[in-house]
């Protein structure tokens, strides 16, 4: 699936909750996982492929030889977070080749529905915690560059506008 590049109004929208877990939604989550692995990336949110619904996919297993852990979260909610924080250099498939340090809670409790409609709960830390928060932000129209100062954010946005102009020219 084509991934939207910032700036795009669809990346700034608050997405609607999923009300029905249909075959189409399962297909969409599989397509999104494939798109994410192809990119390659560790997380992807539905609005990044132009679908304004509360669905994210992720797999933060990076070590060679470790079993992949494809994870689909429908209507994910952060129910608790630690006071301790973590700093990670973040990037985003909608903001290619741009990275910046973002501070977020180090540990979070999350609840969501899986593709079978079963309620799931888990605690995440490390890269997983950062990635889940980054992806849930996408569902609320928020990008990692929104955590940066205005100068840095504008610089990155201008670079992306230039990239999009170049892509449009082919
Ligand atoms: Ni992102």
mmCIF file of C-alpha atoms and ligand atoms in Angstrom:
data_model
loop_
_atom_site.group_PDB
_atom_site.id
_atom_site.type_symbol
_atom_site.label_atom_id
_atom_site.label_comp_id
_atom_site.label_asym_id
_atom_site.label_seq_id
_atom_site.Cartn_x
_atom_site.Cartn_y
_atom_site.Cartn_z
ATOM 1 C CA UNK A 1 0.000 0.000 0.000
ATOM 2 C CA UNK A 2 1.293 3.529 -0.699
ATOM 3 C CA UNK A 3 2.295 5.374 2.491
ATOM 4 C CA UNK A 4 1.231 9.020 2.836
ATOM 5 C CA UNK A 5 4.066 11.491 3.281
ATOM 6 C CA UNK A 6 3.807 14.452 5.669
ATOM 7 C CA UNK A 7 2.406 17.079 5.214
ATOM 8 C CA UNK A 8 -0.990 15.579 4.403
ATOM 9 C CA UNK A 9 -4.307 16.587 5.985
ATOM 10 C CA UNK A 10 -5.190 12.903 6.540
ATOM 11 C CA UNK A 11 -2.215 12.599 8.917
ATOM 12 C CA UNK A 12 -3.685 15.353 11.117
ATOM 13 C CA UNK A 13 -7.133 13.810 11.685
ATOM 14 C CA UNK A 14 -8.499 12.148 14.808
ATOM 15 C CA UNK A 15 -9.481 8.661 13.600
ATOM 16 C CA UNK A 16 -12.805 6.940 14.304
ATOM 17 C CA UNK A 17 -13.017 3.822 16.506
ATOM 18 C CA UNK A 18 -13.532 0.484 14.772
ATOM 19 C CA UNK A 19 -17.111 -0.664 15.409
ATOM 20 C CA UNK A 20 -17.110 -3.924 13.427
ATOM 21 C CA UNK A 21 -14.270 -6.373 12.965
ATOM 22 C CA UNK A 22 -14.925 -7.509 9.414
ATOM 23 C CA UNK A 23 -13.026 -9.589 6.884
ATOM 24 C CA UNK A 24 -12.089 -6.320 5.178
ATOM 25 C CA UNK A 25 -10.510 -5.067 8.402
ATOM 26 C CA UNK A 26 -8.499 -8.295 8.794
ATOM 27 C CA UNK A 27 -7.375 -7.967 5.172
ATOM 28 C CA UNK A 28 -6.398 -4.358 5.819
ATOM 29 C CA UNK A 29 -4.320 -5.335 8.868
ATOM 30 C CA UNK A 30 -2.508 -8.022 6.840
ATOM 31 C CA UNK A 31 -1.845 -5.543 4.017
ATOM 32 C CA UNK A 32 -0.554 -3.009 6.538
ATOM 33 C CA UNK A 33 1.788 -5.561 8.147
ATOM 34 C CA UNK A 34 3.153 -6.445 4.702
ATOM 35 C CA UNK A 35 3.611 -2.748 3.870
ATOM 36 C CA UNK A 36 5.377 -2.195 7.207
ATOM 37 C CA UNK A 37 7.783 -5.145 6.777
ATOM 38 C CA UNK A 38 8.488 -4.100 3.170
ATOM 39 C CA UNK A 39 9.297 -0.499 4.080
ATOM 40 C CA UNK A 40 10.998 -1.674 6.367
ATOM 41 C CA UNK A 41 9.503 -0.267 9.537
ATOM 42 C CA UNK A 42 8.506 -1.371 13.049
ATOM 43 C CA UNK A 43 5.057 0.229 13.155
ATOM 44 C CA UNK A 44 2.320 1.564 10.885
ATOM 45 C CA UNK A 45 -1.011 3.241 11.624
ATOM 46 C CA UNK A 46 -4.072 3.096 9.341
ATOM 47 C CA UNK A 47 -4.130 6.869 8.645
ATOM 48 C CA UNK A 48 -0.640 6.501 7.126
ATOM 49 C CA UNK A 49 -2.264 4.482 4.334
ATOM 50 C CA UNK A 50 -5.164 6.951 4.137
ATOM 51 C CA UNK A 51 -7.670 5.021 6.252
ATOM 52 C CA UNK A 52 -8.945 7.087 9.167
ATOM 53 C CA UNK A 53 -9.720 4.290 11.590
ATOM 54 C CA UNK A 54 -8.186 3.271 14.925
ATOM 55 C CA UNK A 55 -5.968 0.399 13.785
ATOM 56 C CA UNK A 56 -2.205 0.013 14.200
ATOM 57 C CA UNK A 57 0.260 -2.752 13.382
ATOM 58 C CA UNK A 58 3.714 -3.212 14.838
ATOM 59 C CA UNK A 59 6.610 -5.579 15.320
ATOM 60 C CA UNK A 60 9.562 -4.244 17.277
ATOM 61 C CA UNK A 61 11.590 -7.488 17.213
ATOM 62 C CA UNK A 62 14.782 -6.328 15.519
ATOM 63 C CA UNK A 63 17.371 -8.959 16.449
ATOM 64 C CA UNK A 64 18.386 -11.359 13.694
ATOM 65 C CA UNK A 65 17.183 -14.888 14.332
ATOM 66 C CA UNK A 66 14.412 -13.881 16.741
ATOM 67 C CA UNK A 67 10.902 -14.921 15.835
ATOM 68 C CA UNK A 68 8.843 -12.047 14.396
ATOM 69 C CA UNK A 69 5.977 -10.792 16.538
ATOM 70 C CA UNK A 70 3.437 -9.245 14.172
ATOM 71 C CA UNK A 71 0.955 -7.367 16.368
ATOM 72 C CA UNK A 72 -2.374 -5.861 15.333
ATOM 73 C CA UNK A 73 -4.139 -3.488 17.738
ATOM 74 C CA UNK A 74 -7.693 -2.316 17.148
ATOM 75 C CA UNK A 75 -8.930 0.661 19.214
ATOM 76 C CA UNK A 76 -5.766 0.678 21.382
ATOM 77 C CA UNK A 77 -5.913 2.678 24.622
ATOM 78 C CA UNK A 78 -3.098 3.526 27.027
ATOM 79 C CA UNK A 79 -4.576 2.822 30.464
ATOM 80 C CA UNK A 80 -1.516 3.688 32.585
ATOM 81 C CA UNK A 81 2.005 4.987 32.158
ATOM 82 C CA UNK A 82 5.124 5.167 34.285
ATOM 83 C CA UNK A 83 6.545 8.408 35.671
ATOM 84 C CA UNK A 84 9.980 7.363 34.434
ATOM 85 C CA UNK A 85 10.683 8.432 30.907
ATOM 86 C CA UNK A 86 12.748 7.152 28.039
ATOM 87 C CA UNK A 87 14.401 8.971 25.166
ATOM 88 C CA UNK A 88 14.488 7.302 21.760
ATOM 89 C CA UNK A 89 15.581 8.554 18.388
ATOM 90 C CA UNK A 90 12.323 8.225 16.457
ATOM 91 C CA UNK A 91 11.561 8.123 12.786
ATOM 92 C CA UNK A 92 8.356 7.620 10.822
ATOM 93 C CA UNK A 93 7.487 6.009 7.496
ATOM 94 C CA UNK A 94 5.484 9.174 6.693
ATOM 95 C CA UNK A 95 8.577 11.329 7.359
ATOM 96 C CA UNK A 96 11.281 9.322 5.594
ATOM 97 C CA UNK A 97 14.955 9.645 6.578
ATOM 98 C CA UNK A 98 14.298 12.172 9.366
ATOM 99 C CA UNK A 99 15.077 11.267 12.963
ATOM 100 C CA UNK A 100 14.856 13.098 16.277
ATOM 101 C CA UNK A 101 14.950 12.303 19.973
ATOM 102 C CA UNK A 102 11.537 12.152 21.652
ATOM 103 C CA UNK A 103 10.896 11.713 25.391
ATOM 104 C CA UNK A 104 7.963 9.501 26.400
ATOM 105 C CA UNK A 105 6.887 7.397 29.400
ATOM 106 C CA UNK A 106 9.195 4.367 29.651
ATOM 107 C CA UNK A 107 6.460 1.874 30.483
ATOM 108 C CA UNK A 108 2.790 1.754 29.494
ATOM 109 C CA UNK A 109 -0.237 -0.475 30.014
ATOM 110 C CA UNK A 110 -2.293 -0.868 26.853
ATOM 111 C CA UNK A 111 -5.633 -2.498 26.121
ATOM 112 C CA UNK A 112 -6.926 -3.233 22.628
ATOM 113 C CA UNK A 113 -8.964 -5.653 20.544
ATOM 114 C CA UNK A 114 -7.207 -8.263 18.431
ATOM 115 C CA UNK A 115 -8.402 -9.323 14.964
ATOM 116 C CA UNK A 116 -10.726 -11.896 16.574
ATOM 117 C CA UNK A 117 -12.388 -9.167 18.641
ATOM 118 C CA UNK A 118 -10.829 -10.486 21.862
ATOM 119 C CA UNK A 119 -9.815 -7.927 24.456
ATOM 120 C CA UNK A 120 -6.077 -7.888 25.080
ATOM 121 C CA UNK A 121 -4.019 -6.151 27.763
ATOM 122 C CA UNK A 122 -0.247 -5.901 28.080
ATOM 123 C CA UNK A 123 2.546 -3.860 29.598
ATOM 124 C CA UNK A 124 5.225 -2.596 27.234
ATOM 125 C CA UNK A 125 8.638 -1.106 27.875
ATOM 126 C CA UNK A 126 11.718 -0.220 25.853
ATOM 127 C CA UNK A 127 11.293 0.178 22.108
ATOM 128 C CA UNK A 128 7.825 -1.443 22.210
ATOM 129 C CA UNK A 129 6.532 1.247 24.597
ATOM 130 C CA UNK A 130 7.846 4.030 22.384
ATOM 131 C CA UNK A 131 6.502 2.430 19.220
ATOM 132 C CA UNK A 132 2.986 1.824 20.619
ATOM 133 C CA UNK A 133 2.803 5.460 21.813
ATOM 134 C CA UNK A 134 4.090 6.743 18.458
ATOM 135 C CA UNK A 135 1.483 4.695 16.557
ATOM 136 C CA UNK A 136 -1.420 5.625 18.858
ATOM 137 C CA UNK A 137 -0.426 9.280 18.377
ATOM 138 C CA UNK A 138 -1.029 8.778 14.636
ATOM 139 C CA UNK A 139 -4.658 7.854 15.447
ATOM 140 C CA UNK A 140 -5.016 11.269 17.105
ATOM 141 C CA UNK A 141 -3.430 13.163 14.214
ATOM 142 C CA UNK A 142 -0.143 13.607 16.026
ATOM 143 C CA UNK A 143 3.340 13.062 14.567
ATOM 144 C CA UNK A 144 6.661 12.687 16.396
ATOM 145 C CA UNK A 145 7.787 16.050 15.003
ATOM 146 C CA UNK A 146 4.977 17.672 17.014
ATOM 147 C CA UNK A 147 7.170 17.001 20.087
ATOM 148 C CA UNK A 148 10.033 19.059 18.612
ATOM 149 C CA UNK A 149 10.556 22.801 18.708
ATOM 150 C CA UNK A 150 8.927 24.859 15.935
ATOM 151 C CA UNK A 151 12.237 25.512 14.110
ATOM 152 C CA UNK A 152 13.155 21.852 13.832
ATOM 153 C CA UNK A 153 9.582 20.905 12.921
ATOM 154 C CA UNK A 154 9.441 23.507 10.141
ATOM 155 C CA UNK A 155 12.819 22.419 8.809
ATOM 156 C CA UNK A 156 11.687 18.790 8.551
ATOM 157 C CA UNK A 157 8.327 19.819 7.039
ATOM 158 C CA UNK A 158 10.078 21.896 4.358
ATOM 159 C CA UNK A 159 12.319 18.927 3.518
ATOM 160 C CA UNK A 160 9.225 16.736 3.133
ATOM 161 C CA UNK A 161 7.493 19.336 0.907
ATOM 162 C CA UNK A 162 10.589 19.329 -1.308
ATOM 163 C CA UNK A 163 10.614 15.505 -1.380
ATOM 164 C CA UNK A 164 6.940 15.459 -2.399
ATOM 165 C CA UNK A 165 7.545 18.004 -5.182
ATOM 166 C CA UNK A 166 10.391 15.836 -6.477
ATOM 167 C CA UNK A 167 8.227 12.694 -6.307
ATOM 168 C CA UNK A 168 5.387 14.474 -8.138
ATOM 169 C CA UNK A 169 7.779 15.411 -10.945
ATOM 170 C CA UNK A 170 8.772 11.740 -11.129
HETATM 171 NI NI1 LIG B 1 4.963 7.169 12.373
#
